[in-house]
PDB file of C-alpha atoms in Angstrom:
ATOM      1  CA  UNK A   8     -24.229 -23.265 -32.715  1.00  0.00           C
ATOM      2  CA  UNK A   9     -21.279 -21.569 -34.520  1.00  0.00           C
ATOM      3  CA  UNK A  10     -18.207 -23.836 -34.458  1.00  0.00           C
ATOM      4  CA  UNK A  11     -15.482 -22.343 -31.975  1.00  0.00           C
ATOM      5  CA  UNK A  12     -12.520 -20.924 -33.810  1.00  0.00           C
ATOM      6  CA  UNK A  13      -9.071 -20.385 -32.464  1.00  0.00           C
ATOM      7  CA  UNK A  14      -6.375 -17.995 -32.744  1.00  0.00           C
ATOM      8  CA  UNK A  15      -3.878 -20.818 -33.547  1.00  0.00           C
ATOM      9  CA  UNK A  16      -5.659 -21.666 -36.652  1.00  0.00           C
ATOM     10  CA  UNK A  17      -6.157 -18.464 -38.602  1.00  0.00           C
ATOM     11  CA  UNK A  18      -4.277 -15.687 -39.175  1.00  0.00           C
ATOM     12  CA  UNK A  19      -4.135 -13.176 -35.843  1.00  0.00           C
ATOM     13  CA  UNK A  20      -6.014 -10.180 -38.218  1.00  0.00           C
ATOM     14  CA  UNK A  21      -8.210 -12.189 -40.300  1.00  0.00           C
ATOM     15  CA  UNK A  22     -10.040 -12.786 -36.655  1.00  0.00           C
ATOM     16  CA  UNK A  23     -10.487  -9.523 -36.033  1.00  0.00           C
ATOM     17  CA  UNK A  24     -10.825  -7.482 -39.641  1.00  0.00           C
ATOM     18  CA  UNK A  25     -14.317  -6.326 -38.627  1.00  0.00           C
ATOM     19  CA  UNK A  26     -13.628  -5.362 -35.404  1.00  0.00           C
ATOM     20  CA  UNK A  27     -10.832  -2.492 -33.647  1.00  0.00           C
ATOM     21  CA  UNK A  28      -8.782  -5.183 -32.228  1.00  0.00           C
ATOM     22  CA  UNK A  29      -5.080  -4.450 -33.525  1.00  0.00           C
ATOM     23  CA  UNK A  30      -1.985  -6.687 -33.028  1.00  0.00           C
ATOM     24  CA  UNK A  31      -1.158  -4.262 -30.418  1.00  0.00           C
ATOM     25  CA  UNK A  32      -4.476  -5.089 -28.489  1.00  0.00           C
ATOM     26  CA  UNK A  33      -4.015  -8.528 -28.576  1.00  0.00           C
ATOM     27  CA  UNK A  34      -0.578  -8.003 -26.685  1.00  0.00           C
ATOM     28  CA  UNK A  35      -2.194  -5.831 -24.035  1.00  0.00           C
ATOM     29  CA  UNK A  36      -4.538  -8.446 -23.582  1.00  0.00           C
ATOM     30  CA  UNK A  37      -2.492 -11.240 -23.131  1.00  0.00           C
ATOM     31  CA  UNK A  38      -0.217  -8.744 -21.057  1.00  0.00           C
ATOM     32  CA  UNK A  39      -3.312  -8.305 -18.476  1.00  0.00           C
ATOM     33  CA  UNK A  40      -4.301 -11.859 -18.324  1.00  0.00           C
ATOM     34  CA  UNK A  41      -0.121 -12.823 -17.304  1.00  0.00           C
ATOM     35  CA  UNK A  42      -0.153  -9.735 -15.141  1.00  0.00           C
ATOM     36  CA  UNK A  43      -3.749  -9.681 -13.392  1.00  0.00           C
ATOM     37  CA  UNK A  44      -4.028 -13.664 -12.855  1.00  0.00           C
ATOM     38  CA  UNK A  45      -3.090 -14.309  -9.282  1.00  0.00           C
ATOM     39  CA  UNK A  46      -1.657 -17.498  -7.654  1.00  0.00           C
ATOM     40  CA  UNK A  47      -5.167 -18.587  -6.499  1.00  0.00           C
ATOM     41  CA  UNK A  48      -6.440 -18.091  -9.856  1.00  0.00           C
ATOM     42  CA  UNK A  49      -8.377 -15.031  -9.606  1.00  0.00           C
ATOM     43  CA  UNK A  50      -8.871 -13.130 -12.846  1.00  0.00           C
ATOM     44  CA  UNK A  51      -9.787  -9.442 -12.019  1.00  0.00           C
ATOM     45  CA  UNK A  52     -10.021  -7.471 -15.487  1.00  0.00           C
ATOM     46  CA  UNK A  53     -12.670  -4.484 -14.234  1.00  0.00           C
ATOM     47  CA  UNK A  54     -13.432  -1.650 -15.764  1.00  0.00           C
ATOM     48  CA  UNK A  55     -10.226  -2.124 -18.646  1.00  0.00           C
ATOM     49  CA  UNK A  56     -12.540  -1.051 -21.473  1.00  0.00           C
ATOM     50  CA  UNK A  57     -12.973  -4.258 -22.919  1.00  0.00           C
ATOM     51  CA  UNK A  58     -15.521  -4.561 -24.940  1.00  0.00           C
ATOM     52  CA  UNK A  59     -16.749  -7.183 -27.257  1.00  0.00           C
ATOM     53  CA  UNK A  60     -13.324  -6.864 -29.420  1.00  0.00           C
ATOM     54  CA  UNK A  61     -11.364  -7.500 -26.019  1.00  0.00           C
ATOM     55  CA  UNK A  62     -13.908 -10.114 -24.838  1.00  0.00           C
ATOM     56  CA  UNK A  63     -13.720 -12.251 -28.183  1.00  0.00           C
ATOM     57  CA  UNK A  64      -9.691 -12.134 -27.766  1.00  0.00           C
ATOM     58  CA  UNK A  65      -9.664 -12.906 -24.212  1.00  0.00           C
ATOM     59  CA  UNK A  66     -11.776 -15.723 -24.508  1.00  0.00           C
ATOM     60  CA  UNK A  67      -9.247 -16.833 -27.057  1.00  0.00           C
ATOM     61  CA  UNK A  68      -6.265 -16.916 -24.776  1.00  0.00           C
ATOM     62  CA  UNK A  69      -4.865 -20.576 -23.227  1.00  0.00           C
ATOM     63  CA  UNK A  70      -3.972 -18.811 -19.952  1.00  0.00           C
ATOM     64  CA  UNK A  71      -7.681 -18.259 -19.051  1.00  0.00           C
ATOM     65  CA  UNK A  72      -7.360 -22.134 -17.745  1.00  0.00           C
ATOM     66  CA  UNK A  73      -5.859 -21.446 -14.837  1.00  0.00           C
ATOM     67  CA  UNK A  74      -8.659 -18.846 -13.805  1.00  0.00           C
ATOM     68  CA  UNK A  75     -11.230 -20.425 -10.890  1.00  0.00           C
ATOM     69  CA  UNK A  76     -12.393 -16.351 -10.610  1.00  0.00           C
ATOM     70  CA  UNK A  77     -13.145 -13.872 -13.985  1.00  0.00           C
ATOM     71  CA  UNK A  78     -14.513 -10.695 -13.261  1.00  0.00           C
ATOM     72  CA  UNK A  79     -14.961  -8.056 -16.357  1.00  0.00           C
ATOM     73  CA  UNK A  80     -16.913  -5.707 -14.513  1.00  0.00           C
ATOM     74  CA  UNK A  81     -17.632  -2.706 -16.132  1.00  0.00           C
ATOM     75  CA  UNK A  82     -16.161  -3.295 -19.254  1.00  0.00           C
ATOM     76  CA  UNK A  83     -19.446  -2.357 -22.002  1.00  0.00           C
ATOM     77  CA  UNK A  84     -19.753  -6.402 -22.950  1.00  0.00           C
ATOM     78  CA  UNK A  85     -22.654  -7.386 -24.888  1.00  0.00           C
ATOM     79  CA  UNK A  86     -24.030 -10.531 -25.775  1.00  0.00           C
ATOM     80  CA  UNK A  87     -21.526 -10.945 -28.202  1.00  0.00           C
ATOM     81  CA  UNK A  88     -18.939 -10.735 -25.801  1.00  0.00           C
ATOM     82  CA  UNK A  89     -20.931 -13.331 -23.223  1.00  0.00           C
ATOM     83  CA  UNK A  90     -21.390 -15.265 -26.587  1.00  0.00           C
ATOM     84  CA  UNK A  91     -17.462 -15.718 -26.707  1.00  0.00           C
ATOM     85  CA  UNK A  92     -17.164 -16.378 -23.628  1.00  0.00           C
ATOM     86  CA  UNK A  93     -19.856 -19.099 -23.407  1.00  0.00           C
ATOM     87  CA  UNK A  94     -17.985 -21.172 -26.197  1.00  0.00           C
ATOM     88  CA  UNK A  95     -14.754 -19.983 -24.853  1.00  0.00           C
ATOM     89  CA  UNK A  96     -12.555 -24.046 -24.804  1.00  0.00           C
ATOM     90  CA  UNK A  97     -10.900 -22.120 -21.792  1.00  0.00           C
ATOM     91  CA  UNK A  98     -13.232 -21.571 -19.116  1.00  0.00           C
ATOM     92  CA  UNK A  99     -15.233 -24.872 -17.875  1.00  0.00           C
ATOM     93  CA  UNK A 100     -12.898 -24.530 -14.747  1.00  0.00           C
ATOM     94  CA  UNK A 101     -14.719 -21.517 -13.481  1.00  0.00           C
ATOM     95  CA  UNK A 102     -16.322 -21.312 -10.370  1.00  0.00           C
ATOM     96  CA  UNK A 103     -17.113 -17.196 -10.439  1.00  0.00           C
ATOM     97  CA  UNK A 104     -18.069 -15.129 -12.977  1.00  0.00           C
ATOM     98  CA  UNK A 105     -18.664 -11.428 -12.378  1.00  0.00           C
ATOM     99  CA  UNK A 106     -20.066  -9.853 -15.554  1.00  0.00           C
ATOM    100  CA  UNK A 107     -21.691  -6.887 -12.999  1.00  0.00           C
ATOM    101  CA  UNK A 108     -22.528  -3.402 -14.926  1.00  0.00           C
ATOM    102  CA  UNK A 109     -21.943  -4.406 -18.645  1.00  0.00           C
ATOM    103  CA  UNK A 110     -24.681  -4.135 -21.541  1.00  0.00           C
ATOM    104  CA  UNK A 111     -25.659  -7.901 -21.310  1.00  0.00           C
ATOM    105  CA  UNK A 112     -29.281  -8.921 -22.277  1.00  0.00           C
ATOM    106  CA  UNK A 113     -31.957 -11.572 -22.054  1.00  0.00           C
ATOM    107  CA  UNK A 114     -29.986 -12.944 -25.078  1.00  0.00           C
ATOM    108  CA  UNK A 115     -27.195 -13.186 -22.972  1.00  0.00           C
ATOM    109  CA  UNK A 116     -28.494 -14.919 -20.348  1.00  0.00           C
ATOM    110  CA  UNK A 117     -29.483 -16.913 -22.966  1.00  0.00           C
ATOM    111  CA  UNK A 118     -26.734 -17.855 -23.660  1.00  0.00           C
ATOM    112  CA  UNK A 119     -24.939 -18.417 -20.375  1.00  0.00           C
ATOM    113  CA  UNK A 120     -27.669 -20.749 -19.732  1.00  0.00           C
ATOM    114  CA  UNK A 121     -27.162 -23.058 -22.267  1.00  0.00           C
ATOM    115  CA  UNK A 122     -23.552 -22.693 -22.133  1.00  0.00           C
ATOM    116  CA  UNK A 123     -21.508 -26.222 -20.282  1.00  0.00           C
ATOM    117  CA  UNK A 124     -18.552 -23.576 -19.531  1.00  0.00           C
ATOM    118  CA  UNK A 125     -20.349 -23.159 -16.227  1.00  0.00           C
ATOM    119  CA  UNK A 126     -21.598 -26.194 -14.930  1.00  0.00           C
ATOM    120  CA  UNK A 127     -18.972 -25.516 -12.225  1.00  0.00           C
ATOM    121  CA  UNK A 128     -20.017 -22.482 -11.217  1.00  0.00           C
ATOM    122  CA  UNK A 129     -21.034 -21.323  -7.936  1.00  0.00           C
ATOM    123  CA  UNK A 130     -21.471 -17.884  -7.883  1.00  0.00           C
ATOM    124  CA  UNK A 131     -23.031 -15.698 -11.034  1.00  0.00           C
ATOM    125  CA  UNK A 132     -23.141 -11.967 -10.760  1.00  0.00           C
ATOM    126  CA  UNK A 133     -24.809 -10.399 -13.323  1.00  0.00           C
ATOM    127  CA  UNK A 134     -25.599  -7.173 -11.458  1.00  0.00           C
ATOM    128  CA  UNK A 135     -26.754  -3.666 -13.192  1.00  0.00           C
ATOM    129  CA  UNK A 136     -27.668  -5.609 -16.889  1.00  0.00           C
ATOM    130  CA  UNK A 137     -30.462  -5.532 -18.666  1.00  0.00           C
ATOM    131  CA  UNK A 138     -31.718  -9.122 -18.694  1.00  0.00           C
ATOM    132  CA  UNK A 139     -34.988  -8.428 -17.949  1.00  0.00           C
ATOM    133  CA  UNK A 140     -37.774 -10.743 -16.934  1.00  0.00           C
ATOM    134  CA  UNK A 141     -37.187 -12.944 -19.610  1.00  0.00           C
ATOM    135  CA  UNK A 142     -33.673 -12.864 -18.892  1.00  0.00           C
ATOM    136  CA  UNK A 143     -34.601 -14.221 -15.859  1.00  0.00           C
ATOM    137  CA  UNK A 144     -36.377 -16.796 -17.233  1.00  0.00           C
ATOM    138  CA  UNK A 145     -33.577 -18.145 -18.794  1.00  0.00           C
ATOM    139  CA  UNK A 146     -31.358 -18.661 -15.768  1.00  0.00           C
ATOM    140  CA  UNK A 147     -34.086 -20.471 -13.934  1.00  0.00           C
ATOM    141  CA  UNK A 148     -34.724 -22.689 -16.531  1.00  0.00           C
ATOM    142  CA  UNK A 149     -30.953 -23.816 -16.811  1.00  0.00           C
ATOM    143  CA  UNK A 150     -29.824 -27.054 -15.920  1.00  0.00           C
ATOM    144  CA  UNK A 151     -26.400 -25.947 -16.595  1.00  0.00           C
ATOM    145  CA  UNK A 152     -26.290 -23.302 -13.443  1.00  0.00           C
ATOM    146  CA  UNK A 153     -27.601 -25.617 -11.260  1.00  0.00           C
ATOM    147  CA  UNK A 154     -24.373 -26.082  -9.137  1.00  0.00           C
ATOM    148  CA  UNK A 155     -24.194 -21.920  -8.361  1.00  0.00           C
ATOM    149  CA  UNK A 156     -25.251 -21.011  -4.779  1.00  0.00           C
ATOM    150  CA  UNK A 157     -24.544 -17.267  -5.505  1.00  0.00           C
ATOM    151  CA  UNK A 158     -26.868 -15.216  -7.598  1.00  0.00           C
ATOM    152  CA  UNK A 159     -27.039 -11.884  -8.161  1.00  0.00           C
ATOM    153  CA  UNK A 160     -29.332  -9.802 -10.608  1.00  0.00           C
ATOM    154  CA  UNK A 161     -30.005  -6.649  -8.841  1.00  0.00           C
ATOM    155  CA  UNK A 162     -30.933  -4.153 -11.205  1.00  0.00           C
ATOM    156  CA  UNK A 163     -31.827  -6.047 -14.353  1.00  0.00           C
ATOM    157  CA  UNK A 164     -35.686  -5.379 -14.039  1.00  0.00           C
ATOM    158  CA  UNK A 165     -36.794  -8.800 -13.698  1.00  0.00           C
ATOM    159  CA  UNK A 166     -40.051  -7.963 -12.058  1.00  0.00           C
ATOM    160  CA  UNK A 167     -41.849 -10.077  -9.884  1.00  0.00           C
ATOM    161  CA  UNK A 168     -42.370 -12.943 -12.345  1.00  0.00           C
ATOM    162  CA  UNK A 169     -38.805 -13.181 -12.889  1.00  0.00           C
ATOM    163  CA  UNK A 170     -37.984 -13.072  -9.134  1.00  0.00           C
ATOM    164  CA  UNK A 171     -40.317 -15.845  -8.752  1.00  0.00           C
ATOM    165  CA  UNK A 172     -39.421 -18.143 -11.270  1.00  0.00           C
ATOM    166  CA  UNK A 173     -35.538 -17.850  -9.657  1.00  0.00           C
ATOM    167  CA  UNK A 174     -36.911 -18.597  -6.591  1.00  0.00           C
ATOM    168  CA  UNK A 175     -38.773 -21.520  -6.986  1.00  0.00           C
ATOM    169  CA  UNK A 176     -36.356 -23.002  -9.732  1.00  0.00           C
ATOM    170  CA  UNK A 177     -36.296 -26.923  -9.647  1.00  0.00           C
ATOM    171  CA  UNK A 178     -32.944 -25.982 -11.163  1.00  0.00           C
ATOM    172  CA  UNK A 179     -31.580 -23.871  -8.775  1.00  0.00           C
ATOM    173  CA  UNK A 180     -31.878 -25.644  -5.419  1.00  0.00           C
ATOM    174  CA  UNK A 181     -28.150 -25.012  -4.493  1.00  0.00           C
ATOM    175  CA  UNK A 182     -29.043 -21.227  -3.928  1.00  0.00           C
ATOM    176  CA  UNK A 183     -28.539 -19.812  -0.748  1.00  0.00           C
ATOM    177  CA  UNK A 184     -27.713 -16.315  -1.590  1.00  0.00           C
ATOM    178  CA  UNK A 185     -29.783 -14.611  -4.248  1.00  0.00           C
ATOM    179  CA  UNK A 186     -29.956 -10.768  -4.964  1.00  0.00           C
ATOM    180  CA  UNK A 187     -33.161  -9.205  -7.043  1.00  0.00           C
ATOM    181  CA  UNK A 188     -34.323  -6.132  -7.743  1.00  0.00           C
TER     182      UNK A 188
END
């Protein structure tokens, strides 16, 4: 695993010289996380066009500890993105994650099933992604999501060995609301 690297410690461009992130976007971002972050510590960044770039500086930003709720719906993350976010030193606190209708992958779920950011967790939407049955696979093996009693993976084609190994998860014995395709 790649060794987490903040903003603080390098300079703001050098973090982003491969990617479209400008100084500019890095304001904006910070702008939506003080403007969208509500007093019960809901997070609701949907459909803001994102991306990885946006994802990677988000998951950057100090004031994503006072977020019990993200949602980046619709906002074209990949696994690179989730990647950020799963070593994100910001977001252990989490007990929802919405990452519905993005471009997120078995690797992904990889990824988010490894990941101790959400131990916490109770629900996980994943929704309209393309995790796939091996995706699928992933989550139920996960001792990490094993506190989440919301689920949802409609429209990831896990297929019916996917389905089953979510269902009968040793892991996932909090779940009492689970969406499939």
């Amino acid at each position: 695993m790649k060794p987490l690297v903040f903003l603080s410690q390098l300079p703001i461009l050098s973090v982003f010289k491969s990617s479209n992130m400008s100084d500019k976007g890095i304001v904006a971002i910070e702008k939506l996380v003080q403007d969208n972050l509500d007093e019960n510590g809901s997070l609701d960044l949907e459909k803001r066009k994102l991306c990885d770039d946006g994802t990677i500086c988000l998951s950057n930003l100090e004031g994503l500890s006072k977020a019990t709720t993200l949602i980046l719906g619709d906002n074209e993350i990949s696994d690179t993105g989730v990647a950020a976010l799963c070593d994100s030193p910001y977001l252990s606190q989490l007990k929802v994650l919405n990452l519905k209708s993005n471009k997120i992958t078995a690797e992904g779920a990889r990824l988010i099933s490894h990941s101790s950011n959400w131990s916490n967790l109770d629900q996980l939407v994943l929704k309209f992604n393309e995790i796939g049955e091996e995706g699928a696979m992933h989550l139920a093996k996960s001792e990490v999501l094993s506190n989440i009693t919301t689920l949802d993976l409609f429209r990831n084609h896990i297929g019916p060995l996917g389905a089953k190994a979510i269902k009968s998860s040793p892991n996932l014995k909090k779940l009492s609301r689970v969406r499939l395709d």
